[in-house]
Coordinates of N, CA and C in Angstrom, one line a residue:
M1 N -54.5 -65.4 49.5 CA -55.6 -65.4 50.5 C -56.9 -65.3 49.7
N2 N -57.8 -66.1 50.0 CA -59.1 -66.1 49.3 C -60.2 -65.7 50.3
I3 N -60.9 -64.5 50.0 CA -61.9 -64.0 50.9 C -63.2 -64.1 50.1
R4 N -64.3 -64.7 50.8 CA -65.6 -64.7 50.2 C -66.6 -64.0 51.1
F5 N -67.3 -63.1 50.6 CA -68.3 -62.3 51.3 C -69.7 -62.8 51.0
T6 N -70.5 -62.8 52.0 CA -71.9 -63.2 51.8 C -72.7 -62.2 52.7
A7 N -73.8 -61.6 52.1 CA -74.6 -60.6 52.8 C -76.0 -61.1 52.8
K8 N -76.7 -61.0 54.0 CA -78.1 -61.3 54.1 C -78.8 -60.0 54.5
Q9 N -79.7 -59.6 53.7 CA -80.6 -58.4 54.0 C -79.8 -57.1 54.1
L10 N -78.6 -57.0 53.6 CA -77.9 -55.8 53.5 C -76.9 -55.9 52.3
E11 N -76.3 -54.7 51.9 CA -75.4 -54.7 50.8 C -74.0 -54.4 51.3
I12 N -73.0 -55.1 50.7 CA -71.6 -55.0 51.1 C -71.0 -53.8 50.3
T13 N -70.6 -52.8 51.0 CA -70.1 -51.6 50.3 C -68.6 -51.8 50.1
P14 N -67.9 -51.0 49.2 CA -66.5 -51.1 49.0 C -65.7 -50.8 50.3
D15 N -66.3 -49.9 51.1 CA -65.6 -49.6 52.4 C -65.5 -50.8 53.3
I16 N -66.6 -51.5 53.4 CA -66.7 -52.7 54.3 C -65.7 -53.8 53.7
R17 N -65.7 -53.9 52.4 CA -64.8 -54.9 51.7 C -63.3 -54.6 52.0
S18 N -63.0 -53.3 51.8 CA -61.6 -52.9 51.9 C -61.1 -53.0 53.4
Y19 N -62.0 -52.6 54.3 CA -61.7 -52.7 55.8 C -61.4 -54.2 56.1
C20 N -62.3 -55.1 55.7 CA -62.1 -56.5 56.0 C -60.8 -57.1 55.4
E21 N -60.6 -56.7 54.1 CA -59.4 -57.2 53.4 C -58.1 -56.7 54.1
K22 N -58.1 -55.4 54.5 CA -56.9 -54.9 55.2 C -56.6 -55.6 56.5
R23 N -57.6 -55.8 57.3 CA -57.4 -56.5 58.6 C -57.0 -57.9 58.4
L24 N -57.6 -58.6 57.4 CA -57.3 -60.0 57.2 C -55.9 -60.2 56.6
K25 N -55.4 -59.2 55.8 CA -54.0 -59.3 55.3 C -53.0 -59.3 56.4
T26 N -53.2 -58.5 57.4 CA -52.3 -58.5 58.6 C -52.4 -59.8 59.3
M27 N -53.5 -60.4 59.3 CA -53.7 -61.7 60.0 C -53.1 -62.8 59.2
A28 N -53.1 -62.6 57.9 CA -52.5 -63.7 57.0 C -51.0 -63.9 57.2
R29 N -50.4 -62.8 57.7 CA -48.9 -63.0 57.9 C -48.6 -64.0 59.0
L30 N -49.6 -64.2 59.9 CA -49.4 -65.2 61.0 C -49.7 -66.6 60.5
L31 N -50.3 -66.8 59.3 CA -50.7 -68.1 58.9 C -49.9 -68.6 57.7
R32 N -50.0 -69.9 57.6 CA -49.3 -70.6 56.4 C -50.4 -70.7 55.3
P33 N -50.0 -70.4 54.1 CA -51.0 -70.5 53.0 C -51.3 -71.9 52.7
P34 N -52.4 -72.2 52.1 CA -53.4 -71.3 51.6 C -54.4 -70.9 52.7
V35 N -54.9 -69.7 52.6 CA -55.8 -69.2 53.6 C -57.1 -68.9 52.9
E36 N -58.2 -69.4 53.5 CA -59.5 -69.1 53.0 C -60.4 -68.5 54.1
V37 N -61.1 -67.4 53.8 CA -62.0 -66.8 54.8 C -63.3 -66.6 54.2
D38 N -64.3 -67.1 55.0 CA -65.7 -66.8 54.6 C -66.3 -65.8 55.6
I39 N -66.8 -64.7 55.1 CA -67.4 -63.7 56.0 C -68.9 -63.6 55.6
V40 N -69.7 -63.8 56.6 CA -71.2 -63.7 56.4 C -71.7 -62.5 57.3
L41 N -72.3 -61.5 56.6 CA -72.9 -60.3 57.3 C -74.4 -60.4 57.1
S42 N -75.1 -60.1 58.2 CA -76.5 -60.1 58.2 C -77.1 -59.1 59.1
M43 N -78.3 -58.7 58.8 CA -79.0 -57.7 59.6 C -80.3 -58.3 60.1
Q44 N -80.5 -58.2 61.4 CA -81.8 -58.7 62.0 C -82.4 -57.7 62.9
K45 N -83.5 -57.2 62.5 CA -84.2 -56.1 63.2 C -83.3 -54.9 63.4
Y46 N -82.7 -54.6 64.6 CA -81.9 -53.4 64.8 C -80.4 -53.8 65.1
R47 N -80.0 -55.0 64.8 CA -78.7 -55.4 65.1 C -78.0 -56.0 63.9
Y48 N -76.7 -55.9 63.8 CA -75.9 -56.5 62.7 C -75.1 -57.7 63.3
K49 N -75.0 -58.7 62.5 CA -74.3 -60.0 62.9 C -73.2 -60.2 61.9
A50 N -72.0 -60.5 62.4 CA -70.9 -60.8 61.5 C -70.3 -62.1 62.0
E51 N -70.1 -63.0 61.0 CA -69.5 -64.3 61.2 C -68.3 -64.5 60.3
A52 N -67.3 -65.1 60.8 CA -66.1 -65.4 59.9 C -65.6 -66.8 60.2
N53 N -65.4 -67.5 59.1 CA -64.8 -68.9 59.2 C -63.5 -68.8 58.5
L54 N -62.4 -69.0 59.2 CA -61.0 -69.0 58.6 C -60.5 -70.4 58.5
K55 N -60.0 -70.8 57.4 CA -59.3 -72.1 57.2 C -58.0 -71.8 56.6
A56 N -57.0 -72.3 57.3 CA -55.6 -72.2 56.8 C -54.9 -73.6 57.1
K57 N -53.7 -73.7 56.6 CA -53.0 -75.0 56.8 C -52.8 -75.3 58.3
G58 N -53.5 -76.3 58.8 CA -53.3 -76.7 60.2 C -54.1 -75.8 61.1
L59 N -55.1 -75.0 60.7 CA -55.9 -74.2 61.6 C -57.3 -73.9 61.0
V60 N -58.2 -74.0 61.9 CA -59.6 -73.6 61.6 C -60.1 -72.7 62.7
A61 N -60.5 -71.5 62.4 CA -61.0 -70.6 63.5 C -62.3 -70.0 63.1
V62 N -63.2 -69.8 64.0 CA -64.5 -69.3 63.8 C -64.8 -68.1 64.8
A63 N -65.3 -67.0 64.3 CA -65.7 -65.9 65.2 C -67.0 -65.3 64.8
E64 N -67.8 -64.9 65.8 CA -69.1 -64.3 65.6 C -69.4 -63.2 66.5
E65 N -69.9 -62.1 66.0 CA -70.2 -60.9 66.9 C -71.6 -60.3 66.5
V66 N -72.2 -59.7 67.4 CA -73.5 -59.0 67.2 C -73.5 -57.7 67.9
S67 N -73.8 -56.6 67.2 CA -74.0 -55.3 67.8 C -74.9 -54.4 66.9
P68 N -75.3 -53.2 67.5 CA -76.1 -52.3 66.7 C -75.4 -51.6 65.5
D69 N -74.1 -51.5 65.5 CA -73.4 -50.8 64.5 C -72.6 -51.8 63.7
L70 N -72.7 -51.7 62.3 CA -72.0 -52.7 61.4 C -70.5 -52.6 61.6
M71 N -69.9 -51.4 61.5 CA -68.4 -51.4 61.6 C -67.9 -51.8 63.0
T72 N -68.6 -51.6 64.0 CA -68.2 -52.0 65.4 C -68.3 -53.6 65.4
T73 N -69.3 -54.1 64.8 CA -69.5 -55.6 64.7 C -68.3 -56.2 64.0
L74 N -68.0 -55.6 62.8 CA -66.9 -56.1 62.0 C -65.6 -56.0 62.8
G75 N -65.3 -54.9 63.5 CA -64.1 -54.7 64.2 C -64.0 -55.8 65.4
Q76 N -65.1 -56.0 66.1 CA -65.0 -56.9 67.2 C -64.9 -58.4 66.7
M77 N -65.5 -58.7 65.6 CA -65.4 -60.0 65.0 C -64.0 -60.3 64.5
L78 N -63.4 -59.3 63.8 CA -62.0 -59.5 63.3 C -61.0 -59.5 64.5
D79 N -61.2 -58.7 65.6 CA -60.4 -58.8 66.8 C -60.5 -60.2 67.4
S80 N -61.7 -60.7 67.5 CA -61.9 -62.0 68.1 C -61.2 -63.1 67.2
L81 N -61.3 -63.0 65.9 CA -60.7 -63.9 65.0 C -59.2 -63.9 65.1
E82 N -58.6 -62.7 65.2 CA -57.2 -62.5 65.4 C -56.7 -63.1 66.7
K83 N -57.4 -63.0 67.8 CA -57.1 -63.6 69.0 C -57.0 -65.1 68.9
R84 N -58.1 -65.6 68.3 CA -58.1 -67.1 68.1 C -56.9 -67.6 67.3
V85 N -56.6 -66.9 66.2 CA -55.5 -67.3 65.4 C -54.2 -67.3 66.2
K86 N -54.0 -66.2 66.9 CA -52.8 -66.1 67.7 C -52.7 -67.2 68.8
R87 N -53.9 -67.5 69.4 CA -53.9 -68.5 70.4 C -53.6 -69.9 69.8
E88 N -54.1 -70.2 68.7 CA -53.9 -71.5 68.0 C -52.4 -71.5 67.5
R89 N -51.9 -70.4 67.0 CA -50.5 -70.4 66.6 C -49.6 -70.6 67.8
E90 N -49.9 -70.0 68.9 CA -49.1 -70.2 70.2 C -49.2 -71.7 70.6
K91 N -50.3 -72.3 70.5 CA -50.5 -73.7 70.9 C -49.5 -74.6 70.0
V92 N -49.5 -74.3 68.7 CA -48.6 -75.1 67.8 C -47.2 -74.8 68.2
R93 N -46.8 -73.6 68.5 CA -45.4 -73.3 68.9 C -45.1 -74.0 70.2
Q94 N -46.0 -74.0 71.2 CA -45.7 -74.7 72.4 C -45.5 -76.2 72.2
K95 N -46.4 -76.7 71.3 CA -46.3 -78.2 71.0 C -44.9 -78.5 70.4
K96 N -44.4 -77.6 69.5 CA -43.1 -77.9 68.9 C -42.0 -77.8 69.9
R97 N -42.1 -76.8 70.8 CA -41.1 -76.6 71.9 C -41.1 -77.8 72.8
R98 N -42.3 -78.3 73.1 CA -42.4 -79.4 74.0 C -41.8 -80.7 73.3
L99 N -42.1 -80.8 72.0 CA -41.5 -82.0 71.3 C -40.0 -81.9 71.2
S100 N -39.5 -80.7 70.9 CA -38.0 -80.5 70.8 C -37.4 -80.7 72.2
R101 N -38.1 -80.3 73.2 CA -37.5 -80.4 74.6 C -37.5 -81.9 74.9
E102 N -38.6 -82.6 74.6 CA -38.6 -84.1 74.8 C -37.5 -84.8 74.1
T103 N -37.3 -84.4 72.8 CA -36.3 -85.1 72.0 C -34.9 -84.8 72.6
R104 N -34.7 -83.6 73.1 CA -33.4 -83.3 73.7 C -33.2 -84.1 75.0
L105 N -34.3 -84.2 75.8 CA -34.2 -85.0 77.0 C -33.9 -86.5 76.7
T106 N -34.6 -87.0 75.7 CA -34.3 -88.4 75.4 C -32.9 -88.6 74.9
A107 N -32.4 -87.6 74.1 CA -31.1 -87.7 73.6 C -30.1 -87.6 74.8
L108 N -30.3 -86.8 75.7 CA -29.5 -86.7 76.9 C -29.5 -88.0 77.7
A109 N -30.7 -88.6 77.8 CA -30.8 -89.8 78.5 C -30.1 -90.9 77.8
E110 N -30.1 -91.0 76.5 CA -29.4 -92.0 75.8 C -27.9 -91.8 75.9
M111 N -27.4 -90.5 75.9 CA -26.0 -90.2 76.1 C -25.6 -90.7 77.5
A112 N -26.4 -90.5 78.5 CA -26.1 -90.9 79.9 C -26.0 -92.4 80.0
E113 N -26.9 -93.1 79.3 CA -26.9 -94.5 79.3 C -25.6 -95.0 78.6
R114 N -25.2 -94.4 77.5 CA -24.0 -94.8 76.8 C -22.8 -94.6 77.7
E115 N -22.7 -93.4 78.4 CA -21.6 -93.1 79.3 C -21.6 -94.1 80.5
A116 N -22.8 -94.5 81.0 CA -22.8 -95.5 82.1 C -22.3 -96.8 81.6
G117 N -22.7 -97.1 80.3 CA -22.2 -98.4 79.7 C -20.7 -98.4 79.5
E118 N -20.1 -97.2 79.2 CA -18.7 -97.0 79.1 C -18.0 -97.2 80.4
K119 N -18.6 -96.8 81.5 CA -18.0 -96.9 82.8 C -17.8 -98.4 83.2
G120 N -18.8 -99.2 82.8 CA -18.7 -100.6 82.9 C -17.7 -101.1 81.9
K121 N -16.6 -101.6 82.2 CA -15.5 -101.9 81.3 C -15.8 -103.0 80.3
K122 N -15.5 -102.7 79.1 CA -15.8 -103.7 78.0 C -14.4 -104.1 77.4
I123 N -14.4 -105.3 76.9 CA -13.3 -105.8 76.2 C -13.5 -105.7 74.7
I124 N -12.6 -104.9 74.0 CA -12.7 -104.7 72.6 C -11.5 -105.4 71.9
R125 N -11.8 -106.3 71.0 CA -10.7 -107.0 70.4 C -10.1 -106.2 69.2
T126 N -8.8 -106.3 69.1 CA -8.1 -105.6 68.0 C -7.1 -106.6 67.4
D127 N -6.7 -106.4 66.2 CA -5.7 -107.3 65.6 C -4.4 -106.5 65.3
D128 N -3.9 -105.9 66.4 CA -2.6 -105.2 66.3 C -1.5 -106.1 66.8
Y129 N -1.2 -107.1 66.0 CA -0.1 -108.1 66.4 C 0.4 -108.7 65.1
S130 N 1.6 -109.3 65.3 CA 2.2 -110.0 64.2 C 2.7 -111.4 64.7
L131 N 2.3 -112.4 64.0 CA 2.8 -113.8 64.4 C 4.2 -114.1 63.9
K132 N 4.6 -113.4 62.8 CA 5.9 -113.7 62.3 C 7.0 -113.0 63.2
P133 N 8.1 -113.7 63.4 CA 9.2 -113.1 64.2 C 9.8 -111.9 63.6
M134 N 10.0 -110.9 64.4 CA 10.6 -109.6 63.9 C 11.5 -109.0 65.0
S135 N 12.3 -108.1 64.6 CA 13.2 -107.3 65.5 C 12.3 -106.2 66.1
V136 N 12.9 -105.6 67.2 CA 12.2 -104.4 67.8 C 12.1 -103.3 66.9
D137 N 13.1 -103.0 66.0 CA 13.1 -101.9 65.0 C 11.9 -102.2 64.0
E138 N 11.8 -103.4 63.6 CA 10.7 -103.7 62.7 C 9.3 -103.5 63.3
A139 N 9.2 -103.8 64.6 CA 8.0 -103.7 65.4 C 7.7 -102.2 65.5
L140 N 8.7 -101.3 65.8 CA 8.5 -99.9 65.9 C 8.0 -99.3 64.5
L141 N 8.6 -99.9 63.4 CA 8.1 -99.4 62.1 C 6.7 -99.8 61.9
Q142 N 6.3 -101.0 62.3 CA 4.9 -101.4 62.1 C 3.9 -100.5 63.0
L143 N 4.4 -100.2 64.2 CA 3.6 -99.3 65.1 C 3.4 -98.0 64.5
E144 N 4.4 -97.4 63.8 CA 4.2 -96.1 63.2 C 3.4 -96.2 61.9
L145 N 3.5 -97.3 61.2 CA 2.7 -97.5 59.9 C 1.2 -97.6 60.2
K146 N 0.9 -98.4 61.3 CA -0.5 -98.6 61.6 C -1.1 -97.5 62.4
R147 N -0.2 -96.6 62.9 CA -0.7 -95.5 63.7 C -1.5 -95.9 64.9
K148 N -1.0 -96.9 65.6 CA -1.6 -97.4 66.8 C -0.7 -97.1 68.0
E149 N -1.3 -97.3 69.2 CA -0.5 -97.0 70.4 C 0.2 -98.2 71.0
V150 N -0.3 -99.4 70.6 CA 0.3 -100.6 71.1 C 0.5 -101.6 69.9
F151 N 1.6 -102.4 69.9 CA 1.8 -103.4 68.9 C 2.4 -104.6 69.6
V152 N 1.8 -105.8 69.3 CA 2.3 -107.0 69.9 C 3.0 -107.8 68.8
F153 N 4.2 -108.4 69.1 CA 4.9 -109.1 68.1 C 5.7 -110.2 68.7
R154 N 6.2 -111.2 67.9 CA 7.1 -112.2 68.3 C 8.5 -111.8 68.1
R155 N 9.4 -112.0 69.1 CA 10.8 -111.5 69.0 C 11.5 -112.6 68.1
E156 N 12.6 -112.0 67.4 CA 13.5 -112.9 66.7 C 14.3 -113.6 67.6
G157 N 14.6 -114.8 67.4 CA 15.6 -115.6 68.2 C 14.9 -116.5 69.1
D158 N 14.1 -116.0 70.1 CA 13.5 -116.9 71.1 C 12.0 -117.1 70.9
E159 N 11.4 -116.4 69.9 CA 10.0 -116.6 69.5 C 9.0 -116.3 70.7
K160 N 9.4 -115.5 71.7 CA 8.4 -115.1 72.7 C 7.8 -113.8 72.3
F161 N 6.6 -113.6 72.9 CA 5.9 -112.3 72.5 C 6.5 -111.1 73.3
A162 N 6.4 -110.0 72.7 CA 6.8 -108.7 73.3 C 5.8 -107.6 72.8
V163 N 5.8 -106.5 73.6 CA 4.9 -105.4 73.3 C 5.7 -104.1 73.1
V164 N 5.4 -103.4 72.0 CA 6.0 -102.1 71.8 C 4.8 -101.1 71.9
F165 N 5.0 -100.0 72.7 CA 3.9 -99.0 72.8 C 4.5 -97.6 72.8
K166 N 3.6 -96.6 72.5 CA 4.0 -95.2 72.4 C 3.7 -94.6 73.8
R167 N 4.7 -93.9 74.3 CA 4.5 -93.3 75.6 C 4.0 -91.9 75.5
R168 N 3.5 -91.4 76.6 CA 2.9 -90.0 76.5 C 4.0 -88.9 76.3
D169 N 5.2 -89.2 76.7 CA 6.3 -88.2 76.5 C 6.8 -88.3 75.0
G170 N 6.3 -89.1 74.2 CA 6.7 -89.2 72.8 C 7.7 -90.3 72.5
N171 N 8.3 -90.9 73.5 CA 9.2 -92.0 73.4 C 8.5 -93.3 73.2
Y172 N 9.2 -94.4 73.1 CA 8.6 -95.7 72.9 C 9.0 -96.6 74.1
G173 N 8.0 -97.5 74.4 CA 8.3 -98.4 75.5 C 8.3 -99.9 74.9
L174 N 9.0 -100.7 75.6 CA 9.1 -102.1 75.2 C 8.9 -103.0 76.4
I175 N 7.9 -103.9 76.3 CA 7.7 -104.9 77.4 C 8.0 -106.3 76.8
E176 N 9.0 -106.9 77.6 CA 9.4 -108.2 77.2 C 9.1 -109.2 78.3
P177 N 8.7 -110.4 78.1 CA 8.5 -111.3 79.2 C 9.8 -111.8 79.9
E178 N 9.7 -112.0 81.1 CA 10.8 -112.5 81.9 C 11.1 -113.9 81.6
E179 N 12.4 -114.3 81.7 CA 12.7 -115.6 81.3 C 13.0 -116.5 82.5

């Protein structure tokens, strides 16, 4: 954190400097580095004026206070600056929440569209068949090797197509065309 002090018609004492640094260090925990603070103290007739310009990554805050006591002015100015920093930080947090909520909602909408598309039945082509003639045992072996649920093949002898499939009870089913 980089703090620059400027004084007009008064002198900055070590007490003032340490008070400001202590209060700004607690505020710096809320901010992302690099943090730069310009503090301008001035005295006009019977009143003290304190201004602070805070610049951090993604944030600019300005505070200004006037009162008859210097330490009161500094306290009020640093309180005001801290409120502004917290307010801006909360705005950023709300924006992130809003964006994450919007992205979640769009993701949910996309999932709903996909599910609606799945309800409309689609035809998906697969190549789980064999054109060469084979026996039922060979077809079962091919079904197990390819780890599929259905296998279409040509039967030996009459060259007609047949289907072998895996049933839910763990057994196998065979569908042959009627003659």
